[in-house]
mmCIF file of C-alpha atoms and ligand atoms in Angstrom:
data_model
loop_
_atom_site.group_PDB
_atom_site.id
_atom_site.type_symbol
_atom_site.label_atom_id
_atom_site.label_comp_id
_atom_site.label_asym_id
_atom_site.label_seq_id
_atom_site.Cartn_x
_atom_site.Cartn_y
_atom_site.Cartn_z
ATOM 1 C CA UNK A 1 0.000 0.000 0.000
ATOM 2 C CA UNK A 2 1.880 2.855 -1.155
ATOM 3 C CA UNK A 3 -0.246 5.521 0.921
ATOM 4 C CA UNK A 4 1.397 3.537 3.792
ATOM 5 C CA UNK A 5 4.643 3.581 2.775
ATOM 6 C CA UNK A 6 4.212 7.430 3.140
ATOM 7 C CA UNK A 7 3.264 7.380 6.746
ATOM 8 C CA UNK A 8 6.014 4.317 6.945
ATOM 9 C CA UNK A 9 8.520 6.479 5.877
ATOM 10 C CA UNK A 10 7.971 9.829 7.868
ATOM 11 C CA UNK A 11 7.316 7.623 11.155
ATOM 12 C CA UNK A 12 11.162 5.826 9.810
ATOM 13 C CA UNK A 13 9.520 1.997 9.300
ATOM 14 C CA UNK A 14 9.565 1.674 5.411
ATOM 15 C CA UNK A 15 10.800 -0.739 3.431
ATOM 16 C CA UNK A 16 14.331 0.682 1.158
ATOM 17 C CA UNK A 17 13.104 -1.230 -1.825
ATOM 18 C CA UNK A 18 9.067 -2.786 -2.649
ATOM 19 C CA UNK A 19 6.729 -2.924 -5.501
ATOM 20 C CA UNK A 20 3.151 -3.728 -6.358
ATOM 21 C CA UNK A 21 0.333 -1.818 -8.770
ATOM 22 C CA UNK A 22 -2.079 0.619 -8.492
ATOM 23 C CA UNK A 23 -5.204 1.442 -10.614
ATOM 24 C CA UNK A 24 -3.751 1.642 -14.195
ATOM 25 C CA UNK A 25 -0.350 0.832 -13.489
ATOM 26 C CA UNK A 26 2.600 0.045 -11.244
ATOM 27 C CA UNK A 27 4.933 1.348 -8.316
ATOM 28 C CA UNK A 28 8.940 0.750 -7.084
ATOM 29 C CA UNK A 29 10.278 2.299 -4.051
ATOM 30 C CA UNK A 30 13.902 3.036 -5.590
ATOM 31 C CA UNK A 31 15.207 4.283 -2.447
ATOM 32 C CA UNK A 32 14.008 5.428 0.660
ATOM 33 C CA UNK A 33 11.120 8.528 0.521
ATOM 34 C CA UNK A 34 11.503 7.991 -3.869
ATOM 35 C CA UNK A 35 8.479 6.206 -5.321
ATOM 36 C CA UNK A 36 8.729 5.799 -9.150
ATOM 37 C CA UNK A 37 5.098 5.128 -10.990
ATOM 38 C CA UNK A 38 4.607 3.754 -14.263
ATOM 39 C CA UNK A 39 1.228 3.536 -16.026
ATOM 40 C CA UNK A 40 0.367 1.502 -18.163
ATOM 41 C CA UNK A 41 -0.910 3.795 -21.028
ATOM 42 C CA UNK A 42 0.333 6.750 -20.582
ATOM 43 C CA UNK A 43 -2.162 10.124 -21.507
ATOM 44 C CA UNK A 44 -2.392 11.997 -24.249
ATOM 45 C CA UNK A 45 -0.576 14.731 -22.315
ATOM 46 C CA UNK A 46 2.071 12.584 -20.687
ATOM 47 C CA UNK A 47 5.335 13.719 -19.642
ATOM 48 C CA UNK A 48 8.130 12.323 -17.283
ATOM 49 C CA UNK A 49 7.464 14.151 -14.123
ATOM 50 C CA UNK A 50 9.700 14.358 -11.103
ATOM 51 C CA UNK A 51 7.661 15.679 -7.904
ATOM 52 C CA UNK A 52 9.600 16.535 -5.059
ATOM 53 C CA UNK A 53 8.486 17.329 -1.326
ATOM 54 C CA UNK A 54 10.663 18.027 2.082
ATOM 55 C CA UNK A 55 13.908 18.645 0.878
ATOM 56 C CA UNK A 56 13.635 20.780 3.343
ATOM 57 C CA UNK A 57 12.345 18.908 6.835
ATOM 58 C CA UNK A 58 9.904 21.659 8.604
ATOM 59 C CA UNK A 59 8.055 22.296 5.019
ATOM 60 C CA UNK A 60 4.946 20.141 5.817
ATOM 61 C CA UNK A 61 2.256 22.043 3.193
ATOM 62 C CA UNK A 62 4.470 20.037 0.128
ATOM 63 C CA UNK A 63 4.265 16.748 1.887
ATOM 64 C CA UNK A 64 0.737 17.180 2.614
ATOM 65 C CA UNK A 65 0.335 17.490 -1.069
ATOM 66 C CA UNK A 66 2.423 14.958 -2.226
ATOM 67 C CA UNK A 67 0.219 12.277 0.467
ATOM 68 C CA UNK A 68 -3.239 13.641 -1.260
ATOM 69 C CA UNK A 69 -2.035 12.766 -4.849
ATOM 70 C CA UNK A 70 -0.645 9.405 -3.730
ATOM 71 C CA UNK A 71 -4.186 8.709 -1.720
ATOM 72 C CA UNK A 72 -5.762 9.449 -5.191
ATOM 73 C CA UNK A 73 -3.629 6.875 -7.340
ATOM 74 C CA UNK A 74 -4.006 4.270 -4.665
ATOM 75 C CA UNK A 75 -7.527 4.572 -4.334
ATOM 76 C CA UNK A 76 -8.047 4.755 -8.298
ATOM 77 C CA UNK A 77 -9.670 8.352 -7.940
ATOM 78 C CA UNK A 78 -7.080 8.661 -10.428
ATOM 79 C CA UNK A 79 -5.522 6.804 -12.774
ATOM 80 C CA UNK A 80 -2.362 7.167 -13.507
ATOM 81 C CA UNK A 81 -1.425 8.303 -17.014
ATOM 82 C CA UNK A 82 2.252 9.513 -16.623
ATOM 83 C CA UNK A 83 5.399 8.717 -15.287
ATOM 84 C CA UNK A 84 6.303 10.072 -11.866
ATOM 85 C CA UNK A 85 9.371 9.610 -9.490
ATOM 86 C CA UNK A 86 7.254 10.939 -6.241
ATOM 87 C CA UNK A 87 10.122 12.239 -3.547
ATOM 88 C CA UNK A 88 10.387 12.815 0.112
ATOM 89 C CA UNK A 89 13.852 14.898 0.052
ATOM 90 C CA UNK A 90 15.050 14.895 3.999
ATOM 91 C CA UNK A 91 13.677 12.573 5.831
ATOM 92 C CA UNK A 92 15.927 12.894 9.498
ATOM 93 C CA UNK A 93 14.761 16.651 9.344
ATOM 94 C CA UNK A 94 11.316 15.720 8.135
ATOM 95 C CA UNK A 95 10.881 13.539 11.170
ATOM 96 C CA UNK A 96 12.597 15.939 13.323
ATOM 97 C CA UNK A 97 10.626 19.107 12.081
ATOM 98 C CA UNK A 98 14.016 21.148 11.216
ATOM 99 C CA UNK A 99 14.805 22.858 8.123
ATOM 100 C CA UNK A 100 17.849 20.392 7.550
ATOM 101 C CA UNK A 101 19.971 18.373 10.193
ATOM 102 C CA UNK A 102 23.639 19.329 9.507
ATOM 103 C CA UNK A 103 23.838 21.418 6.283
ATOM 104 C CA UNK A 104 20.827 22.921 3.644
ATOM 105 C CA UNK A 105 20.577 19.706 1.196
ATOM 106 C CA UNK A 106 19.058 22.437 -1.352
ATOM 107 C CA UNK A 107 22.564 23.743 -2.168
ATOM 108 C CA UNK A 108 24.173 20.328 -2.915
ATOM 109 C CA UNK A 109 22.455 19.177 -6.012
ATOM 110 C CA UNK A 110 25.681 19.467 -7.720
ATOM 111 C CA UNK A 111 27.738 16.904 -9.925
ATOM 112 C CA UNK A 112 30.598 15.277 -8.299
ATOM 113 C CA UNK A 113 30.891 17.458 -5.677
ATOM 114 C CA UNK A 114 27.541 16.550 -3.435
ATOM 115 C CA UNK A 115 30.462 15.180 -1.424
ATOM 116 C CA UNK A 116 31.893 18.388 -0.856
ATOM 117 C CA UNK A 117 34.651 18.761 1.376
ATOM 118 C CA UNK A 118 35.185 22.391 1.508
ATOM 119 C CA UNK A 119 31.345 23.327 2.562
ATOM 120 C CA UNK A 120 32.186 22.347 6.098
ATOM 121 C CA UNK A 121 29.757 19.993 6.508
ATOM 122 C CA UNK A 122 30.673 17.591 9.673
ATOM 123 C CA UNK A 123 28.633 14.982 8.441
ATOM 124 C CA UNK A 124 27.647 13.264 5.135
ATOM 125 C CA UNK A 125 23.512 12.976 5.980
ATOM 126 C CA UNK A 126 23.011 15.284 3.650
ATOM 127 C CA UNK A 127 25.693 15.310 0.755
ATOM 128 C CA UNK A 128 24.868 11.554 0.688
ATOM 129 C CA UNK A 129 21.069 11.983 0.028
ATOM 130 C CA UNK A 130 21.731 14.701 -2.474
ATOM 131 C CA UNK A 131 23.821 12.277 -4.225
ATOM 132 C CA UNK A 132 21.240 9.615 -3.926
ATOM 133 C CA UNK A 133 18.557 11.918 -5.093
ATOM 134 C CA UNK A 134 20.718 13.266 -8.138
ATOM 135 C CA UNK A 135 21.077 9.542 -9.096
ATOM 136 C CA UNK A 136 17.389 8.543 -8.588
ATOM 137 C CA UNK A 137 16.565 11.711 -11.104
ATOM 138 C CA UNK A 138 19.057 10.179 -13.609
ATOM 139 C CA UNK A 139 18.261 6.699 -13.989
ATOM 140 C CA UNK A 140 14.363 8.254 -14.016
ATOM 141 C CA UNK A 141 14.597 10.485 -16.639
ATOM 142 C CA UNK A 142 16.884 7.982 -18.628
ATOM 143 C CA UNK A 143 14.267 5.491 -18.486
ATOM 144 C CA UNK A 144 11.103 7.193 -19.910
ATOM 145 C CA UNK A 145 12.846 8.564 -23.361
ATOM 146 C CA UNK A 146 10.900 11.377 -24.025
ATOM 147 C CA UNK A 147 8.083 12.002 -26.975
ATOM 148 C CA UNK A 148 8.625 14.009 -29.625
ATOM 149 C CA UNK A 149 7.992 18.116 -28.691
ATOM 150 C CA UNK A 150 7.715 17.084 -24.351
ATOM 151 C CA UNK A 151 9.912 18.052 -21.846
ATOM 152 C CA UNK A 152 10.916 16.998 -18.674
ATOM 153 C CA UNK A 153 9.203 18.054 -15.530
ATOM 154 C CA UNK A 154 10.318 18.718 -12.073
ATOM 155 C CA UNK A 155 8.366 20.614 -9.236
ATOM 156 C CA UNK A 156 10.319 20.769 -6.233
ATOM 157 C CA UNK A 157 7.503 22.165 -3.685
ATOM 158 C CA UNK A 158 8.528 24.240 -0.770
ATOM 159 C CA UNK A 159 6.763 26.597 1.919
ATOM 160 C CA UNK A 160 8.646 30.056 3.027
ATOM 161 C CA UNK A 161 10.479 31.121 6.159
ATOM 162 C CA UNK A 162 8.566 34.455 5.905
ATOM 163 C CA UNK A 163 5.137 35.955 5.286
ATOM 164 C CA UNK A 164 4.898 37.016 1.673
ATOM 165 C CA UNK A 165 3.118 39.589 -0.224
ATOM 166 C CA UNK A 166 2.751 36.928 -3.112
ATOM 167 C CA UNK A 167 1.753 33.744 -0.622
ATOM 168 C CA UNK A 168 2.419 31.514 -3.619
ATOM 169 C CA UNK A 169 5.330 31.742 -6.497
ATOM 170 C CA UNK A 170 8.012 29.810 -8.176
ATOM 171 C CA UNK A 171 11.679 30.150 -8.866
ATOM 172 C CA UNK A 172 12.838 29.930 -11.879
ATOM 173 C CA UNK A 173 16.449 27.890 -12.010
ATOM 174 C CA UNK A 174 19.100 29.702 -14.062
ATOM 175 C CA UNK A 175 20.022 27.935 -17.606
ATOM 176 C CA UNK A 176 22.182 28.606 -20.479
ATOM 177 C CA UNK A 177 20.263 26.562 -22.098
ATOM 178 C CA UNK A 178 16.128 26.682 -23.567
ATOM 179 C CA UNK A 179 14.089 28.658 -22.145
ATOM 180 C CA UNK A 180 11.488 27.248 -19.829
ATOM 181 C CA UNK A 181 8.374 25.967 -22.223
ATOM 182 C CA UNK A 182 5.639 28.927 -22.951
ATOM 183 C CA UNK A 183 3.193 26.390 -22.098
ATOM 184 C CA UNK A 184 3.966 26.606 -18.171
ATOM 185 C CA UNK A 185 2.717 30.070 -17.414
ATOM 186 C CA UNK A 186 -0.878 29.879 -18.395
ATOM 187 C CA UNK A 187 -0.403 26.495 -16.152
ATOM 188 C CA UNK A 188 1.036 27.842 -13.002
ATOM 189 C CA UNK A 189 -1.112 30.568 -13.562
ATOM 190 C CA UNK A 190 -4.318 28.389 -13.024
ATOM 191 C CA UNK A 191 -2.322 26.292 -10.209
ATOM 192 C CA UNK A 192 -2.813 29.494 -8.077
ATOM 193 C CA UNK A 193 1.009 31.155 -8.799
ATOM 194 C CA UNK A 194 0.902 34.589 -8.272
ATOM 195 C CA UNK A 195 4.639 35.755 -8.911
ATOM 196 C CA UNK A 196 7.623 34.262 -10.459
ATOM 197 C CA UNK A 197 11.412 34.995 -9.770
ATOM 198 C CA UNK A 198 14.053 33.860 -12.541
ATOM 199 C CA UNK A 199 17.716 33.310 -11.133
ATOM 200 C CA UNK A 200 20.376 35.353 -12.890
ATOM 201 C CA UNK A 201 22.695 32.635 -12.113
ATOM 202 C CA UNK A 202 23.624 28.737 -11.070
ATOM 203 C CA UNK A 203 22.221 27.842 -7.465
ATOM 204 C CA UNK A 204 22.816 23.910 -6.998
ATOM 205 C CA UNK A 205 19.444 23.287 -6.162
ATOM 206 C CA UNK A 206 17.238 20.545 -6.575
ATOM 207 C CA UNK A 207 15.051 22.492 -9.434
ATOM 208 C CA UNK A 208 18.453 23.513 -10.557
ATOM 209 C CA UNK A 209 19.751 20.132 -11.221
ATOM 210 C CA UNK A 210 17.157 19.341 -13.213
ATOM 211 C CA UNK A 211 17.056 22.022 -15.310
ATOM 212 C CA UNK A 212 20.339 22.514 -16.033
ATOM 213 C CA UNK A 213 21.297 18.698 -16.169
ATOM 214 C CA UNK A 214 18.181 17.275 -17.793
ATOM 215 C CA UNK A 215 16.897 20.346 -20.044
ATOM 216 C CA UNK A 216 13.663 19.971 -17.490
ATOM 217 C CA UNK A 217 10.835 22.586 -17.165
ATOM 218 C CA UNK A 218 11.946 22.779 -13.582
ATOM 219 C CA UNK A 219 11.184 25.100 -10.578
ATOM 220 C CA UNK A 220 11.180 25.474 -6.863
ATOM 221 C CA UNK A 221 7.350 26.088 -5.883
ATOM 222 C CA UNK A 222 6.991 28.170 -2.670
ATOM 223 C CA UNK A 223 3.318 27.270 -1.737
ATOM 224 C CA UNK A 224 2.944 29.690 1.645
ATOM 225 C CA UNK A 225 4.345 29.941 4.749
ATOM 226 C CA UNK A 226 6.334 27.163 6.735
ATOM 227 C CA UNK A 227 3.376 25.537 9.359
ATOM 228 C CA UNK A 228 3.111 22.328 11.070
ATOM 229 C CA UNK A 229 1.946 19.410 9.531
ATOM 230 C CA UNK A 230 -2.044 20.480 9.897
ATOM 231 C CA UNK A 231 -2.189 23.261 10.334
ATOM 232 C CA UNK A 232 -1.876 24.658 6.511
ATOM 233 C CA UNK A 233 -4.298 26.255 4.016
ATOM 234 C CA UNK A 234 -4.675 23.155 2.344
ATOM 235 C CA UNK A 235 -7.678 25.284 0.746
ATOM 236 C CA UNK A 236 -5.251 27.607 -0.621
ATOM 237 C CA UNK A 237 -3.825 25.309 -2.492
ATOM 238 C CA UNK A 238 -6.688 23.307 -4.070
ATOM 239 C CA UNK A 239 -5.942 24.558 -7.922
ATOM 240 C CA UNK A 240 -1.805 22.940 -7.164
ATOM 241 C CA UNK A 241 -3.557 19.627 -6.054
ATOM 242 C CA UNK A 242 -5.506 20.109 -9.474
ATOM 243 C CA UNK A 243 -2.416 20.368 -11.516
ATOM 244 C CA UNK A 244 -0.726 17.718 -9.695
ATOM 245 C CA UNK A 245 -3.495 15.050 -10.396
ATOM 246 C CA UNK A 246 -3.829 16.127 -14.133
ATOM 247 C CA UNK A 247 -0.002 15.726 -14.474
ATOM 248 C CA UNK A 248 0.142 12.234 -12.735
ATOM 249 C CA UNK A 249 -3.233 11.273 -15.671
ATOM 250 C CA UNK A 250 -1.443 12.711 -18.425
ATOM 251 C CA UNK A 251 -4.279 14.960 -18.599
ATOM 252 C CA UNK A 252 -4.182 18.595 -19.774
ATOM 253 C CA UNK A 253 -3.942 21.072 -16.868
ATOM 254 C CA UNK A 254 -5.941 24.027 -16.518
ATOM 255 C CA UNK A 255 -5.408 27.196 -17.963
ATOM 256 C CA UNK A 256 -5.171 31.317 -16.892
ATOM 257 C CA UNK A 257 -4.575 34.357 -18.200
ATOM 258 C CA UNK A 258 -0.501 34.378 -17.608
ATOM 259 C CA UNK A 259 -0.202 37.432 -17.380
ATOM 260 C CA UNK A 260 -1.981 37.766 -13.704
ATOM 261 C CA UNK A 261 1.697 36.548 -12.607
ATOM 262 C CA UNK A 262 4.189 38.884 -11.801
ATOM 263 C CA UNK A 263 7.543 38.519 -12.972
ATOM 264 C CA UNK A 264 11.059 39.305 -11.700
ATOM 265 C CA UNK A 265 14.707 38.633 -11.920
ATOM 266 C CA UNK A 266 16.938 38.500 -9.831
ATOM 267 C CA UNK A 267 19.620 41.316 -9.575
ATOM 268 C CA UNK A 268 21.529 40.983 -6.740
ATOM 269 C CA UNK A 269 22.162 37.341 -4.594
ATOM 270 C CA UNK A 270 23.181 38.636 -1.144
ATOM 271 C CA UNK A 271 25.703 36.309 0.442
ATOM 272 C CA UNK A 272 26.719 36.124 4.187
ATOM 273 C CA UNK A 273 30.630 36.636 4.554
ATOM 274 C CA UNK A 274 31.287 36.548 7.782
ATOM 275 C CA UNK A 275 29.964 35.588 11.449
ATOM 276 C CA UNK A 276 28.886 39.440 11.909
ATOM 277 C CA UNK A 277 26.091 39.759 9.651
ATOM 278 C CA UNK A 278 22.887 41.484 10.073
ATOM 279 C CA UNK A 279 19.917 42.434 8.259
ATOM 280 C CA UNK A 280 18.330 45.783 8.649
ATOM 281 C CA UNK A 281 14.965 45.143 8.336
ATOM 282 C CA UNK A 282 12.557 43.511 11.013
ATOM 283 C CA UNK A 283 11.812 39.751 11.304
ATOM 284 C CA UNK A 284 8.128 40.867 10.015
ATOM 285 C CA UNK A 285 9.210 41.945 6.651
ATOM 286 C CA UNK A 286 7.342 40.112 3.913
ATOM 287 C CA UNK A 287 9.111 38.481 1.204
ATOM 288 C CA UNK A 288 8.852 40.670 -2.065
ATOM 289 C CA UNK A 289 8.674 44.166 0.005
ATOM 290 C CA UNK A 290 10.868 46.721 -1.659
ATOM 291 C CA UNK A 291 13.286 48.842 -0.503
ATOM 292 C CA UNK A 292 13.358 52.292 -2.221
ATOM 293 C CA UNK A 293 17.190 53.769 -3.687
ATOM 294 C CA UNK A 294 19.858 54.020 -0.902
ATOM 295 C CA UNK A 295 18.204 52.234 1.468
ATOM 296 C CA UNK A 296 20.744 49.943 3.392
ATOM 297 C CA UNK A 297 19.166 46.036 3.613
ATOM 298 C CA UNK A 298 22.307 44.262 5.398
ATOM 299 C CA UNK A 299 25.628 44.938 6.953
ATOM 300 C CA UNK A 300 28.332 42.160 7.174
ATOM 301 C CA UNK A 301 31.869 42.915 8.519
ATOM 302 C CA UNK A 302 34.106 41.079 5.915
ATOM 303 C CA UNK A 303 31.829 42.797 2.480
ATOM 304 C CA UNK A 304 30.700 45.919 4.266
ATOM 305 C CA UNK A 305 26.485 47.539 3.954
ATOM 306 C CA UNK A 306 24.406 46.189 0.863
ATOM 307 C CA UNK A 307 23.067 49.581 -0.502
ATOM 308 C CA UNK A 308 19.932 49.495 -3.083
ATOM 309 C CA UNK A 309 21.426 51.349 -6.281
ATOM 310 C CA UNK A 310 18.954 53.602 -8.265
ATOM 311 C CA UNK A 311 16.038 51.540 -8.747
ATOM 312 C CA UNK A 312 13.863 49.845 -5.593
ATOM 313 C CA UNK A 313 14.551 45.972 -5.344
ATOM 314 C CA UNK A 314 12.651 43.695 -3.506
ATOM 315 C CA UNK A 315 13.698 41.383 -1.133
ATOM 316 C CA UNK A 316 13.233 37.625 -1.082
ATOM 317 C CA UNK A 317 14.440 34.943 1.206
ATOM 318 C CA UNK A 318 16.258 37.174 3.621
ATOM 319 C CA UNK A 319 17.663 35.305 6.433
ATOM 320 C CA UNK A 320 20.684 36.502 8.926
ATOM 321 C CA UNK A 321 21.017 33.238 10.015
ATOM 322 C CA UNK A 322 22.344 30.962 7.225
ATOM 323 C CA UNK A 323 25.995 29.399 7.228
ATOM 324 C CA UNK A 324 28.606 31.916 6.606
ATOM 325 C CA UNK A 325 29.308 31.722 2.731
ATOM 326 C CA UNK A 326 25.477 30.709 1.927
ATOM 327 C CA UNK A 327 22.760 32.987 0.132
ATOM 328 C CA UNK A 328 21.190 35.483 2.747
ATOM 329 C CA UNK A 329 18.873 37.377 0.643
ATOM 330 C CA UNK A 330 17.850 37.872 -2.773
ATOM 331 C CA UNK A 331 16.982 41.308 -4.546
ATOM 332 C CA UNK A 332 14.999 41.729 -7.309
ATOM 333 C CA UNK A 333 13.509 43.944 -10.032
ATOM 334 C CA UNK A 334 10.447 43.632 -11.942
ATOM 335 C CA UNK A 335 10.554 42.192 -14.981
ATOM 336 C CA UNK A 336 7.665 42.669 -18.050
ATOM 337 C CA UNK A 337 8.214 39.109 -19.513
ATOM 338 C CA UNK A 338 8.222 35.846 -18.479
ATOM 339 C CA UNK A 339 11.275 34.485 -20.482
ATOM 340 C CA UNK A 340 14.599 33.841 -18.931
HETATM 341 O O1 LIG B 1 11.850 31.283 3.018
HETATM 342 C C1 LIG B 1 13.044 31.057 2.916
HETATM 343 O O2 LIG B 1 13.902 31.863 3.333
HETATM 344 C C2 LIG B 1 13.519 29.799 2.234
HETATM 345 C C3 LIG B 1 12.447 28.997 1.552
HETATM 346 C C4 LIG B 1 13.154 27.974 0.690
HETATM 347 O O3 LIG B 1 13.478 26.928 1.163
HETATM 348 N N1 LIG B 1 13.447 28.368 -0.544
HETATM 349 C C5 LIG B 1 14.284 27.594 -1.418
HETATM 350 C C6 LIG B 1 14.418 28.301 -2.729
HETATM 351 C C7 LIG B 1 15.278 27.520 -3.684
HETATM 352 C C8 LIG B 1 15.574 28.253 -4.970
HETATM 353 O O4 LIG B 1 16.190 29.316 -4.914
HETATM 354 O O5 LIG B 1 15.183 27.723 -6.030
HETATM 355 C C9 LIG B 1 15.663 27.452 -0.762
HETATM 356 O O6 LIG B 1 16.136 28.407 -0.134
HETATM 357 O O7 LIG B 1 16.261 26.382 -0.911
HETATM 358 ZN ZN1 LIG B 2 12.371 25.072 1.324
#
């Protein structure tokens, strides 16, 4: 019972490896918290799809998600019309409620060097499960070849630290490469995504890897505010469930007007450089507020104040308290298009 194997493996009791079918097809743990699904026909709107929950532990909304879809295809509510590699990304800081246990497994989806020696990690927890998850996304994607004109899918889900003024947007992974397909903003416009934030440059994250590795249509979802498990607007986040069902039938999501997102690049990544960092704006400070020209947003002792230049930036993602060396903030400006 695969619905079981999700409360088996948050509770620490499942199987590594197992198999059996579901309505319309059939399931393989691959590794511990990675379910792969294969139908059996596959729907005229099929694509590979890599769905990804708790990479970071104390984001519960994701995982919440992830066990509704899986309660669907087990009970035959739907049947599944698509491949999908189904993952729960941390699972000692899932079970633990923490953001990560020794080091932020979102910055180590990186080739040959998950295993890092010069990030200061003391242990391998979670350089080992990147690598394990970076594999798991390989042998998936190199399994289903794809059909002519599809790409490759990955959602990573996530909740934020902070309040937001957008409760629910998506980050864009840099690539040299294609440009994200058209097709996904009218989608993510209907899946209830109200902003979207394209990186200006490589960021090792799960999205990240497979975008840049795999050619995906890849982003990090941000789907509200970090809550306990049950205590989330699950309501919120009805039209995501919707998308998430119609990609696991190979059915054709819904549609909306993509131009009620709001779009924005990033100009500036603000890095911690030293143990004396601060940010000077209030815990309370919503994600996407903007600072107006001159304003100073951070201090740090080794790289000196972060000024805004001449045109107001907003702020995403600030935290003082990430390891010295790691992202601390991004600013960035509005953007009229939603091509990268
Ligand atoms: O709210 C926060 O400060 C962090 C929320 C979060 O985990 N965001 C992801 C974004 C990943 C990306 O940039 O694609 C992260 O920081 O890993
Ligand atoms: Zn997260």
């Amino acid at each position: 019972m695969i619905a079981d194997w999700l409360d088996l493996t948050l509770e620490g009791h499942a199987s590594a490896r197992g198999m059996g079918r579901i309505p319309g097809g059939r399931y393989e743990i691959v590794a511990p918290g990675v379910l792969e699904i294969t139908p059996d026909v596959t729907g005229p709107k099929a694509r590979p799809c890599v769905i990804s929950a708790g990479i970071h532990g104390n984001e519960t909304a994701p995982i919440e998600l992830l066990g509704e879809l899986i309660a669907g295809l087990e009970s035959g509510h739907l049947i599944v019309g698509a491949p999908l590699l189904l993952i729960l990304g941390n699972l000692p800081a899932i079970r633990s409620g923490e953001r990560f246990i020794t080091t932020n497994l979102n910055r180590l989806f990186k080739r040959a060097e998950a295993s890092v020696t010069g990030n200061d990690c003391p242990s391998d927890d979670e350089p080992a499960r990147a690598r394990q998850l970076m594999a798991a996304v390989d042998t998936f994607y190199a399994r289903f070849p794809l059909a002519e004109g599809t790409r490759r899918l990955h959602y990573d889900m996530h909740t934020a630290i902070r309040d937001s003024l957008y409760p629910r947007f998506a980050v864009v992974p840099f690539s040299d490469g294609d440009a994200i397909s058209a097709s996904q903003w009218p989608i993510l416009s209907a899946a209830g995504i109200q902003a979207v934030l394209h990186q200006h440059q490589h960021s090792w994250t799960f999205s990240h890897y497979s975008r840049h590795y795999h050619d995906a249509d890849a982003f990090t979802l941000e789907l509200g505010q970090v809550r306990p498990f049950g205590a989330n607007d699950m309501a919120a986040l009805a039209p995501m469930k919707a998308l998430l069902a119609a990609l696991a039938t190979g059915t054709a999501p819904a549609e909306a007007d993509p131009e009620a997102i709001d779009y924005f690049t990033v100009e500036v990544e603000l890095m911690r450089q030293s143990a004396d960092f601060t940010l000077c704006f209030s815990e309370d400070v919503a994600n996407f507020t903007a600072f107006a020209p001159g304003s100073v947003v951070a201090e740090d002792a080794a790289a000196g104040p972060c000024i805004i230049g001449d045109t107001p930036l907003r702020v995403v993602f600030p935290n003082a308290k990430v390891e010295i060396g790691a992202r601390a903030a991004l600013l960035l400006a509005e953007s009229s298009t939603p091509t990268d």
